[in-house]
JSON list of C-alpha atoms in Angstrom, two decimals:
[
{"chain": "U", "resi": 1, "resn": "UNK", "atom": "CA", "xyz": [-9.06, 45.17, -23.43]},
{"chain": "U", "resi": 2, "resn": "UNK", "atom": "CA", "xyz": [-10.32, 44.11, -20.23]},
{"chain": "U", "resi": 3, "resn": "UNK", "atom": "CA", "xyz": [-11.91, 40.70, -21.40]},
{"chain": "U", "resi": 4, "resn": "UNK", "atom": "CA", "xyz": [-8.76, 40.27, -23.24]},
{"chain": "U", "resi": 5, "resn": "UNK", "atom": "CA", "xyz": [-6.77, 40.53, -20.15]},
{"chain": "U", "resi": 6, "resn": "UNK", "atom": "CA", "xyz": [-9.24, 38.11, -18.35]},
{"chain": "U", "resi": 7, "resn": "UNK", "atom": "CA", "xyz": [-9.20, 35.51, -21.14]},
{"chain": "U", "resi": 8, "resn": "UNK", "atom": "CA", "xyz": [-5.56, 35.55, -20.59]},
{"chain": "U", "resi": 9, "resn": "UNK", "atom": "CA", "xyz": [-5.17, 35.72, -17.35]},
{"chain": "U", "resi": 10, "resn": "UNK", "atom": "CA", "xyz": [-8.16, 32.53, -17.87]},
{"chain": "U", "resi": 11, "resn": "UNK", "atom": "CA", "xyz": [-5.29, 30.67, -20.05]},
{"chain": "U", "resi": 12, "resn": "UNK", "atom": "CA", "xyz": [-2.87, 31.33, -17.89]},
{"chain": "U", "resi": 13, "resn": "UNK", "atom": "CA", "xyz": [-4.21, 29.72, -14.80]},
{"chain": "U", "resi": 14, "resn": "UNK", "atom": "CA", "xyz": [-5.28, 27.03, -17.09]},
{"chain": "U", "resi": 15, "resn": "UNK", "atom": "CA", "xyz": [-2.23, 26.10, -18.24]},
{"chain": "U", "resi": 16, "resn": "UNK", "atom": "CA", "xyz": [-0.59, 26.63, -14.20]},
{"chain": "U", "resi": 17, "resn": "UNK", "atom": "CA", "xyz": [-2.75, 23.91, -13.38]},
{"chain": "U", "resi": 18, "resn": "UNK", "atom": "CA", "xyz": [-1.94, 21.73, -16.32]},
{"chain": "U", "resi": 19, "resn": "UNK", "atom": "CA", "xyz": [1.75, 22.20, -15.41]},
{"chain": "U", "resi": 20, "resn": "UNK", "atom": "CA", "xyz": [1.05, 20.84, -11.64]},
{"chain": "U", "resi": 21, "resn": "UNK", "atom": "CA", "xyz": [-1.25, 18.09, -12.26]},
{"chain": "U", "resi": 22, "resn": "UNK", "atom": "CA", "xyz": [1.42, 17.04, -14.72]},
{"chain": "U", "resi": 23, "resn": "UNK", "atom": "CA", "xyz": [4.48, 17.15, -11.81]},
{"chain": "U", "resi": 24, "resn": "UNK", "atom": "CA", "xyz": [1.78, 15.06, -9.63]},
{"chain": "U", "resi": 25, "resn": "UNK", "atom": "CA", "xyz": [1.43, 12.84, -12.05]},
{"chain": "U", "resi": 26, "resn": "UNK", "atom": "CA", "xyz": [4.95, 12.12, -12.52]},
{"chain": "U", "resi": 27, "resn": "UNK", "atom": "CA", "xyz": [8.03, 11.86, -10.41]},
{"chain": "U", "resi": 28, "resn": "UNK", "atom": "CA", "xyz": [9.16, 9.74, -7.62]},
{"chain": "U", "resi": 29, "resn": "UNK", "atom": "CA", "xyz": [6.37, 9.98, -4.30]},
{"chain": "U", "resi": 30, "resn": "UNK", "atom": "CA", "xyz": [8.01, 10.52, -0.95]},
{"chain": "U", "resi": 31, "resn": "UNK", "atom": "CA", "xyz": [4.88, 9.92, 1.03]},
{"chain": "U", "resi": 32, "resn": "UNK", "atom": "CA", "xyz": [5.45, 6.58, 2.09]},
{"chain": "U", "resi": 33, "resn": "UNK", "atom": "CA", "xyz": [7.74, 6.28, 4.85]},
{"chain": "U", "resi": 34, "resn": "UNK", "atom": "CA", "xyz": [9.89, 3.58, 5.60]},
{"chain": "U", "resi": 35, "resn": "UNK", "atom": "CA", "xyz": [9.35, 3.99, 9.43]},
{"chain": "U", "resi": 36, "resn": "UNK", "atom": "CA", "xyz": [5.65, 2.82, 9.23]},
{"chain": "U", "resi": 37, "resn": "UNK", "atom": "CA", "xyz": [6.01, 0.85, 6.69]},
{"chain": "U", "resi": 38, "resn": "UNK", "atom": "CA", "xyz": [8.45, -1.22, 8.50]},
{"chain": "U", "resi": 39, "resn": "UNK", "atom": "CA", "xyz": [6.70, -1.40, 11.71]},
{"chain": "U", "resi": 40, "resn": "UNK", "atom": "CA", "xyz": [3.91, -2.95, 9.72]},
{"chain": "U", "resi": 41, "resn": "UNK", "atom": "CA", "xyz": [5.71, -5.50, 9.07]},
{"chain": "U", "resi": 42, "resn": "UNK", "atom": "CA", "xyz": [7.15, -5.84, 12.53]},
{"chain": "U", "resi": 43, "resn": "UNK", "atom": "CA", "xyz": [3.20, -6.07, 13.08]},
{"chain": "U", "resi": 44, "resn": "UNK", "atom": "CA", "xyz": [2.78, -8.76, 10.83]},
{"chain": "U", "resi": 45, "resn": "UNK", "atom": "CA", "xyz": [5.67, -11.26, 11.70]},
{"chain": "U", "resi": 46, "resn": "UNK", "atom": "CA", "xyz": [4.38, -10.75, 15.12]},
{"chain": "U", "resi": 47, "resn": "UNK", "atom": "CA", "xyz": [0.50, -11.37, 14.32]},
{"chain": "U", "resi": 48, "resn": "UNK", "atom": "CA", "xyz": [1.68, -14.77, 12.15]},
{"chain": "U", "resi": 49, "resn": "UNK", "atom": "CA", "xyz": [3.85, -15.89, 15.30]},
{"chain": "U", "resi": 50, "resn": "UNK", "atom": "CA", "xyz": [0.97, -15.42, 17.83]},
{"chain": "U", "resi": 51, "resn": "UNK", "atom": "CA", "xyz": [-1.74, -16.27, 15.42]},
{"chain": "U", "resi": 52, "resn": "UNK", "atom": "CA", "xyz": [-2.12, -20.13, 17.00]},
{"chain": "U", "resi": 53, "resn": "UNK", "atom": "CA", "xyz": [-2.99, -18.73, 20.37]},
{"chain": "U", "resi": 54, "resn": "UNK", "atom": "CA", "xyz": [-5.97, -16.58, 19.07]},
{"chain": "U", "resi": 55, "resn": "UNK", "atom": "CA", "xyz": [-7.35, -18.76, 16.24]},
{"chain": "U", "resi": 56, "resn": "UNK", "atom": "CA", "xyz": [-7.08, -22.90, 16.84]},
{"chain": "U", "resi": 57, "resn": "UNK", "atom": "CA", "xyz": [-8.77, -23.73, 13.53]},
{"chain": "U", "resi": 58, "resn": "UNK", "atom": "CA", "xyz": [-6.67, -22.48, 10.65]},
{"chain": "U", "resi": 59, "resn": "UNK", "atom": "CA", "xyz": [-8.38, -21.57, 7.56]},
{"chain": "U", "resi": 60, "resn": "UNK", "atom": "CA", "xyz": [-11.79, -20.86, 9.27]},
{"chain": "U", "resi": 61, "resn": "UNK", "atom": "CA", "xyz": [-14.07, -17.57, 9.65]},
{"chain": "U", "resi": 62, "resn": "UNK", "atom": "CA", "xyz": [-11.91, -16.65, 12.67]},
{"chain": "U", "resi": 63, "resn": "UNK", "atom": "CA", "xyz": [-8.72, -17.15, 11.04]},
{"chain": "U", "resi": 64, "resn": "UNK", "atom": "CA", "xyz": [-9.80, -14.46, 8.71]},
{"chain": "U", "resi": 65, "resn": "UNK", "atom": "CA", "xyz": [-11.34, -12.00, 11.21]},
{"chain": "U", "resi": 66, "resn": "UNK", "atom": "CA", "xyz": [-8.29, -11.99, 13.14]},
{"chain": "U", "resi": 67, "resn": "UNK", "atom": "CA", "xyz": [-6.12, -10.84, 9.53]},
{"chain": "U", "resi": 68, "resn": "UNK", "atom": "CA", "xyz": [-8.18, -8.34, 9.19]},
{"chain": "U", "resi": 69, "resn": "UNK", "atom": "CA", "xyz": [-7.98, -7.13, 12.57]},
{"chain": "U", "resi": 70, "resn": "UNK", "atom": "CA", "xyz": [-4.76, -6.77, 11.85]},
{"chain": "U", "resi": 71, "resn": "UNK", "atom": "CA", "xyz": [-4.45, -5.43, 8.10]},
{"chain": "U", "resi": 72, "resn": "UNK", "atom": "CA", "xyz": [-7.06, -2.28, 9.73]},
{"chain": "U", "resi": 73, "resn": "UNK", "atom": "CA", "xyz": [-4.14, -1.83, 12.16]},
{"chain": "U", "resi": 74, "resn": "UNK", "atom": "CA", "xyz": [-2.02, -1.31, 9.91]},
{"chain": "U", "resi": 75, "resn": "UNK", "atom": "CA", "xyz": [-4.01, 0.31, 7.38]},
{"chain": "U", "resi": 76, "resn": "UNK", "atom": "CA", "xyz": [-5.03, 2.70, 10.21]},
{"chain": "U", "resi": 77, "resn": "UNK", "atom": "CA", "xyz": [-1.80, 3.26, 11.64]},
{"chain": "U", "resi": 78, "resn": "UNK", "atom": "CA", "xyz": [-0.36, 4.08, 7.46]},
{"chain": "U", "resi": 79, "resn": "UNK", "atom": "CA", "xyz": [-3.66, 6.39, 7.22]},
{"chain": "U", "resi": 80, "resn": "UNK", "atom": "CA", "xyz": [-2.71, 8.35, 10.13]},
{"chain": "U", "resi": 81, "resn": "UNK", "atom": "CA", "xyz": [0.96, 8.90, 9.12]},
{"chain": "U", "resi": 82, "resn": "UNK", "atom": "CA", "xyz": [-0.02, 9.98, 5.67]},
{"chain": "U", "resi": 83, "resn": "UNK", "atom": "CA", "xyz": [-2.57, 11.95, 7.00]},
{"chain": "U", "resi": 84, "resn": "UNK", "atom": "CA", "xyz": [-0.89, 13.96, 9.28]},
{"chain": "U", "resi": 85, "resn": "UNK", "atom": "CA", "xyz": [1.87, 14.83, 6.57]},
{"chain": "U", "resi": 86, "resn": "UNK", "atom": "CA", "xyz": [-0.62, 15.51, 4.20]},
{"chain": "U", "resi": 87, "resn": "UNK", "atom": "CA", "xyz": [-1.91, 17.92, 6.47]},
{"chain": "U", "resi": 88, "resn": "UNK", "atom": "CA", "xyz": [0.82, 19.50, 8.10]},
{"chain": "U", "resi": 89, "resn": "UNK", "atom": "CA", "xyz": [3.72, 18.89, 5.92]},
{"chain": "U", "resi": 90, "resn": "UNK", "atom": "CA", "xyz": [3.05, 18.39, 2.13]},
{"chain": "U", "resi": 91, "resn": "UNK", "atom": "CA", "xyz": [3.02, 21.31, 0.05]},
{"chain": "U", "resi": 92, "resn": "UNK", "atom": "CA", "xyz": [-0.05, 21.86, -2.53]},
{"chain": "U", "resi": 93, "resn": "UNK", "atom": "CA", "xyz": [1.73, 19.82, -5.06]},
{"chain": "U", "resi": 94, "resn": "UNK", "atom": "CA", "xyz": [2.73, 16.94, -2.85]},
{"chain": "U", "resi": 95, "resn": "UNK", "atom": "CA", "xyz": [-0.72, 16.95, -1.93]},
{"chain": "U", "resi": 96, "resn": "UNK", "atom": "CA", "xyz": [-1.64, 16.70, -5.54]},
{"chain": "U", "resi": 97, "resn": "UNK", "atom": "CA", "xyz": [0.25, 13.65, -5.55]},
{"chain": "U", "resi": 98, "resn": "UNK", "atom": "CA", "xyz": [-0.65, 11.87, -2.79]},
{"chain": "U", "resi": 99, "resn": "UNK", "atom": "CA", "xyz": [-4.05, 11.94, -4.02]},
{"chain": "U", "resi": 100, "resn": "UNK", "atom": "CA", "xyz": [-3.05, 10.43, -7.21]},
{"chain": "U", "resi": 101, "resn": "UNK", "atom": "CA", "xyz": [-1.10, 7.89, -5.65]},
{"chain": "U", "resi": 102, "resn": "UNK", "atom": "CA", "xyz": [-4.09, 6.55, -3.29]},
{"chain": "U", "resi": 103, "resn": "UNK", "atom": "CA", "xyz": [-6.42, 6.90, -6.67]},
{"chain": "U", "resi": 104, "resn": "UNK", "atom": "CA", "xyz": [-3.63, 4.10, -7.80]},
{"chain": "U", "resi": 105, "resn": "UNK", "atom": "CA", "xyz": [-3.52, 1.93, -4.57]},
{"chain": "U", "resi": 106, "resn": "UNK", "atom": "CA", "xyz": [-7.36, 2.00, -3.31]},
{"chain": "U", "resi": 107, "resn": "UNK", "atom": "CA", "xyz": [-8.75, -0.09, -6.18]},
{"chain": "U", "resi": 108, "resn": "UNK", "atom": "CA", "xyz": [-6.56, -2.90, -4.55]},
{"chain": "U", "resi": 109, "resn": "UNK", "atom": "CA", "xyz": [-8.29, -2.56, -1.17]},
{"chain": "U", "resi": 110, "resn": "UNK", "atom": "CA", "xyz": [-11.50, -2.54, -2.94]},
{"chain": "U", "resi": 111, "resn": "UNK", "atom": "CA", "xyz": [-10.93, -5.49, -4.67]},
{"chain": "U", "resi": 112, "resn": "UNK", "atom": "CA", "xyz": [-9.65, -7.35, -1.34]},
{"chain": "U", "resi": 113, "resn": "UNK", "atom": "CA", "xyz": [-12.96, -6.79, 0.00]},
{"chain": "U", "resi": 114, "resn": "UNK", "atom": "CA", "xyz": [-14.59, -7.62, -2.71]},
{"chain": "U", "resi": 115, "resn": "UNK", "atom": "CA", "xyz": [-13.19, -11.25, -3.01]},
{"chain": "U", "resi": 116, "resn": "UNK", "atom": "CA", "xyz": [-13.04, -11.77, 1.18]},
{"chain": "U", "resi": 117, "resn": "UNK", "atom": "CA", "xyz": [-17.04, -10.49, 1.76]},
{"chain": "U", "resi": 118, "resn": "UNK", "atom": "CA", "xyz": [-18.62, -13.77, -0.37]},
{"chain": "U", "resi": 119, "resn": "UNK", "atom": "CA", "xyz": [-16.10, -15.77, 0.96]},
{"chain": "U", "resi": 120, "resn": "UNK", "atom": "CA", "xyz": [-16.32, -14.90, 4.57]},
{"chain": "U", "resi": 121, "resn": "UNK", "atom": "CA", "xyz": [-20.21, -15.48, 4.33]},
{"chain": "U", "resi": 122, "resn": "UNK", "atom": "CA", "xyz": [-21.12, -17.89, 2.09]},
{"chain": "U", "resi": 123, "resn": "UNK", "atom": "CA", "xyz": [-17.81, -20.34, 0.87]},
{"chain": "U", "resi": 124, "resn": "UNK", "atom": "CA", "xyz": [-15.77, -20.78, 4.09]},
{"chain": "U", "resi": 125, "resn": "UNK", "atom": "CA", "xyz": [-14.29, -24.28, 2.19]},
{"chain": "U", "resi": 126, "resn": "UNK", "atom": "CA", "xyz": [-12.60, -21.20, -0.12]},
{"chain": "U", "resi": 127, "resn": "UNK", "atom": "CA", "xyz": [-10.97, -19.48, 2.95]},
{"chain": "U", "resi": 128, "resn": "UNK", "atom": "CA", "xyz": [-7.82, -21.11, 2.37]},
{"chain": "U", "resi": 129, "resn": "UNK", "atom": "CA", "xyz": [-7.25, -19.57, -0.67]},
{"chain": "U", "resi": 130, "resn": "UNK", "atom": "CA", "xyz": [-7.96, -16.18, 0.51]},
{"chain": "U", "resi": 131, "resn": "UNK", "atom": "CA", "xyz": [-3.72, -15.44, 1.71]},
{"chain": "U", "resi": 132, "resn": "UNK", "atom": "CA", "xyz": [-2.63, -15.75, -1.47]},
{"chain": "U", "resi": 133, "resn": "UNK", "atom": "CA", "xyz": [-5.39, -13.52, -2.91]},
{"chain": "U", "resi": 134, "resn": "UNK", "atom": "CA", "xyz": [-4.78, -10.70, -0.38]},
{"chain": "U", "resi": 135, "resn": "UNK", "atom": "CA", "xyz": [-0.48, -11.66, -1.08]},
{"chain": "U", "resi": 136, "resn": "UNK", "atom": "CA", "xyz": [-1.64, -11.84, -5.10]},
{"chain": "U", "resi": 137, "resn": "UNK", "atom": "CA", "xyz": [-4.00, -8.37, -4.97]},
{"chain": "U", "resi": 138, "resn": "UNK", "atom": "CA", "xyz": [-1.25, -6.61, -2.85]},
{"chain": "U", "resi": 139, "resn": "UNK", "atom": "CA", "xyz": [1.00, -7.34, -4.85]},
{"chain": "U", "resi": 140, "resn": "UNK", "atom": "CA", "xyz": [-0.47, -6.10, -7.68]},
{"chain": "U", "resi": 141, "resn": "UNK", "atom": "CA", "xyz": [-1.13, -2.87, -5.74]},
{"chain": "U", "resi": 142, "resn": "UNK", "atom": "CA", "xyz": [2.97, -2.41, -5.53]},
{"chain": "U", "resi": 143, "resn": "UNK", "atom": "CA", "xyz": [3.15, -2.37, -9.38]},
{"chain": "U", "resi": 144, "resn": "UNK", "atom": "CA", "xyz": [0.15, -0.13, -9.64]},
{"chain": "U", "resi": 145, "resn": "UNK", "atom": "CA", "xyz": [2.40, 2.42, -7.89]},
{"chain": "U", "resi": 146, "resn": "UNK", "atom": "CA", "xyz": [4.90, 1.71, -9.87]},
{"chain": "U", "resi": 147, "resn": "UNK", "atom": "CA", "xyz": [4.91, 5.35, -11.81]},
{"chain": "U", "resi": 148, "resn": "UNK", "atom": "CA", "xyz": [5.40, 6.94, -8.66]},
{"chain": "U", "resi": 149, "resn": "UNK", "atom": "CA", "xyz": [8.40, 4.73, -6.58]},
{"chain": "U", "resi": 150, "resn": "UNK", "atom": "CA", "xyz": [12.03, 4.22, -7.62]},
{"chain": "U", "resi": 151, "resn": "UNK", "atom": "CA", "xyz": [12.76, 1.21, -9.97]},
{"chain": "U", "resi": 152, "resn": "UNK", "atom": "CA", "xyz": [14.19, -1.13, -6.83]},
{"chain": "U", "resi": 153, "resn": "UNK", "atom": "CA", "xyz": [10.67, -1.64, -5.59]},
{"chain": "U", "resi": 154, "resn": "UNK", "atom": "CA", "xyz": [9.38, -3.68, -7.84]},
{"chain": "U", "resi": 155, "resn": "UNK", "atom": "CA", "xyz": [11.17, -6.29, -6.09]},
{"chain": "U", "resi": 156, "resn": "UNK", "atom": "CA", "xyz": [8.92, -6.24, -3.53]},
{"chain": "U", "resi": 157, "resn": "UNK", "atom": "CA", "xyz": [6.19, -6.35, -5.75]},
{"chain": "U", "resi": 158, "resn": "UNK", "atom": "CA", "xyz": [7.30, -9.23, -7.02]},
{"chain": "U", "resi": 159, "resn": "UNK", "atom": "CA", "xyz": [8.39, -10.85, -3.52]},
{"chain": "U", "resi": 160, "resn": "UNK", "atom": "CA", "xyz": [4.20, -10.78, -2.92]},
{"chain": "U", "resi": 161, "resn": "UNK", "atom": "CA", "xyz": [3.55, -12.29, -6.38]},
{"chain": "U", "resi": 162, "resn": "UNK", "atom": "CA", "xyz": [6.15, -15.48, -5.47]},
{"chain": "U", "resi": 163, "resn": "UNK", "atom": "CA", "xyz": [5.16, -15.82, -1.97]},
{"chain": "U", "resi": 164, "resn": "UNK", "atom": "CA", "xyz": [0.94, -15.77, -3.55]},
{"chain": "U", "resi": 165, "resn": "UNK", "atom": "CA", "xyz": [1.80, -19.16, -5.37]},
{"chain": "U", "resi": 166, "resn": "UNK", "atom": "CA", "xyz": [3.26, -20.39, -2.03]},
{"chain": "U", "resi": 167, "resn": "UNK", "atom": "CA", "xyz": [0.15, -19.41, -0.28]},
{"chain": "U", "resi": 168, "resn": "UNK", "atom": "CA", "xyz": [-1.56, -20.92, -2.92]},
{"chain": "U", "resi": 169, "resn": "UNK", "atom": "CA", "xyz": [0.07, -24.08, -2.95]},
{"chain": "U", "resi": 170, "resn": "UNK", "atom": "CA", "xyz": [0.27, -24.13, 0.62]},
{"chain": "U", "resi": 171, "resn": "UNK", "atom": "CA", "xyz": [-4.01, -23.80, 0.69]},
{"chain": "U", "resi": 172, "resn": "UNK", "atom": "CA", "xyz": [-4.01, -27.31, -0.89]},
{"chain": "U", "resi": 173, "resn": "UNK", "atom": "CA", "xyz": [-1.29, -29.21, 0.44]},
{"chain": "U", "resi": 174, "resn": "UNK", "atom": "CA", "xyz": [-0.85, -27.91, 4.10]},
{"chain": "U", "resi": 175, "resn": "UNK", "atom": "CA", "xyz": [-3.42, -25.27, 5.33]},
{"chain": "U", "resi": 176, "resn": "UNK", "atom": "CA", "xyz": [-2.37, -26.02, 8.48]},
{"chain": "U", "resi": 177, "resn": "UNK", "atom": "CA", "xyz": [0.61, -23.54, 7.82]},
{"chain": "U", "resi": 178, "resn": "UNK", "atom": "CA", "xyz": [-1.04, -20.39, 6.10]},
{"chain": "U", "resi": 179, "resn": "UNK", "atom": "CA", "xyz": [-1.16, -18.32, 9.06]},
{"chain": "U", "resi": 180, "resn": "UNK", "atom": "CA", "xyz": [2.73, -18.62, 9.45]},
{"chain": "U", "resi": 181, "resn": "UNK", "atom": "CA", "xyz": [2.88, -17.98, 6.06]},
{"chain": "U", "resi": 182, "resn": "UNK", "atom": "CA", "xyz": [0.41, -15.38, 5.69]},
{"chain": "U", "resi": 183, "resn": "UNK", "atom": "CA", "xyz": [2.67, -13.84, 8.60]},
{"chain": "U", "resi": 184, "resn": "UNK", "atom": "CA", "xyz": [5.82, -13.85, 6.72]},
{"chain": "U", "resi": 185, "resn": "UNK", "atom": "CA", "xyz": [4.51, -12.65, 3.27]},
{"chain": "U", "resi": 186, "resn": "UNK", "atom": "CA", "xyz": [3.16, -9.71, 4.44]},
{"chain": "U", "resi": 187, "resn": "UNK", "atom": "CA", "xyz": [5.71, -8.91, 7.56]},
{"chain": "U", "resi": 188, "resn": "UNK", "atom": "CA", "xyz": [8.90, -9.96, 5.23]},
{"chain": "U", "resi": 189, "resn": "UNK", "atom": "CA", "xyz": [7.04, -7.97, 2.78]},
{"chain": "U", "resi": 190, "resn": "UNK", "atom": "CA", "xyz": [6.60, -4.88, 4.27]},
{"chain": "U", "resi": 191, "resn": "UNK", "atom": "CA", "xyz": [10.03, -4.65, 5.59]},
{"chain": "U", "resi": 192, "resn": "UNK", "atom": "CA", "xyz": [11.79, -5.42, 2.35]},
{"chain": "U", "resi": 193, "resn": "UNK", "atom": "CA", "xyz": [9.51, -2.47, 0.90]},
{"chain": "U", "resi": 194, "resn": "UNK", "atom": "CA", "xyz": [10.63, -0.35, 4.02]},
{"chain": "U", "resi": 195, "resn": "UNK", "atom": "CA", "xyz": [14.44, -0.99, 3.23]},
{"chain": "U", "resi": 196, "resn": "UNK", "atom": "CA", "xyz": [14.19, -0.03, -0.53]},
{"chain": "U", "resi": 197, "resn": "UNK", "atom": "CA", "xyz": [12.42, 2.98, 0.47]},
{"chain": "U", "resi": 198, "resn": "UNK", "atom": "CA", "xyz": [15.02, 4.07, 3.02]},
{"chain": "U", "resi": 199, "resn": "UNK", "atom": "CA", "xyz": [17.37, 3.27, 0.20]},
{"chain": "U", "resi": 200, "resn": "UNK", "atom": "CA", "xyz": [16.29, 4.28, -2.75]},
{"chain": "U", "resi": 201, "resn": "UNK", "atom": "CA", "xyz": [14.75, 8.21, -1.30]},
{"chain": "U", "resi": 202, "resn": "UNK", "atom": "CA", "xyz": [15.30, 8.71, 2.58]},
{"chain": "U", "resi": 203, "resn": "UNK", "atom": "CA", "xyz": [18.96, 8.18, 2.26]},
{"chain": "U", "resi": 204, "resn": "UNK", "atom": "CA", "xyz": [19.50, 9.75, -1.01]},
{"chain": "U", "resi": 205, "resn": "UNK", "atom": "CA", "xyz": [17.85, 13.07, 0.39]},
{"chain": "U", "resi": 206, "resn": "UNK", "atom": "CA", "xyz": [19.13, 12.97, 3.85]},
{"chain": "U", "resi": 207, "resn": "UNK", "atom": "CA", "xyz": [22.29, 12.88, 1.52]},
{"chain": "U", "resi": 208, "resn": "UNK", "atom": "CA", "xyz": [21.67, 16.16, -0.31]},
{"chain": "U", "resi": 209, "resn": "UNK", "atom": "CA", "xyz": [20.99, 17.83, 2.85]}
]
């Protein structure tokens, strides 16, 4: 009887944990926060206005150490947030989630780095087509999240795929102009993503409330 009882009790938890893996899987995530979210793209607009005073060649090795100074800011500053509510405020499902969610939205990063590190060191003439990577990978990113955010957000995923052909084109015609436009995809960006989050979930449960 009593290894009967275990094997149950076995099954049971089993099938417990099924059951929440399964809710982290699906459903709408409420981690990201339309606060940070939109003061990274305050960030941004701010880093592609003051860009010409820290980096006078456009398209060159600086031009992309000073982006990524400024994507780590961000990055960091997103990583903290998330952090600390993962810590102190998500339950053990919401935790669940959020790891499933970064599972989804790491690869991107990975891949950014992965394109930028040969670039950066050995084909600086291929810098200028690094914005609309990052705008093009980032993008991509959005609608690998897709599962997990309300419907409306694919907009913005798509905002990052149009403005990655402007990049693009803007590489071969006027480079000149990348870092404004690097500057506005990502700072327009963000905050378009920030509104249709405050939309779509902060307002809709501050509403229930």
């Amino acid at each position: 009887m009593c290894t009967i009882y275990l094997m149950e009790h076995d099954d049971a938890l089993a099938k417990i944990t099924e059951i929440h893996s399964h809710l982290a899987r699906s459903g709408i995530y409420k981690g990201y926060r339309s606060l940070y979210v939109g003061i990274s793209g305050i960030i941004g607009i701010g880093a592609g206005a003051l860009e010409s005073f820290f980096v006078p060649v456009v398209a060159s090795k600086l031009f992309v150490f000073y982006w990524l100074i400024i994507a780590g800011i961000n990055l960091s500053m997103c990583a903290l947030m998330m952090g600390y509510q993962y810590i102190f405020q998500e339950s053990k499902l919401e935790r669940r989630k959020t790891m499933f969610v970064l599972a989804q939205f790491v690869p991107m990063l990975v891949a950014g780095i992965i394109v930028t590190v040969p670039i950066y060191t050995a084909a600086e003439s291929a810098i200028p087509f690094l914005p609309g990577l990052w705008a093009l990978l980032f993008g991509m990113g959005i609608f690998a999240l897709r599962p997990y955010l309300p419907l409306i957000t694919a907009i913005a995923g798509a905002f990052y795929f149009v403005c990655s052909f402007l990049l693009f084109g803007m590489a071969v015609k006027n480079p000149a102009l990348l870092g404004y436009g690097l500057g506005c995809t990502f700072g327009i960006g963000q905050v378009l993503s920030a509104v249709l989050l405050f939309f779509s979930i902060e307002r809709k449960n501050n509403g229930k409330k």
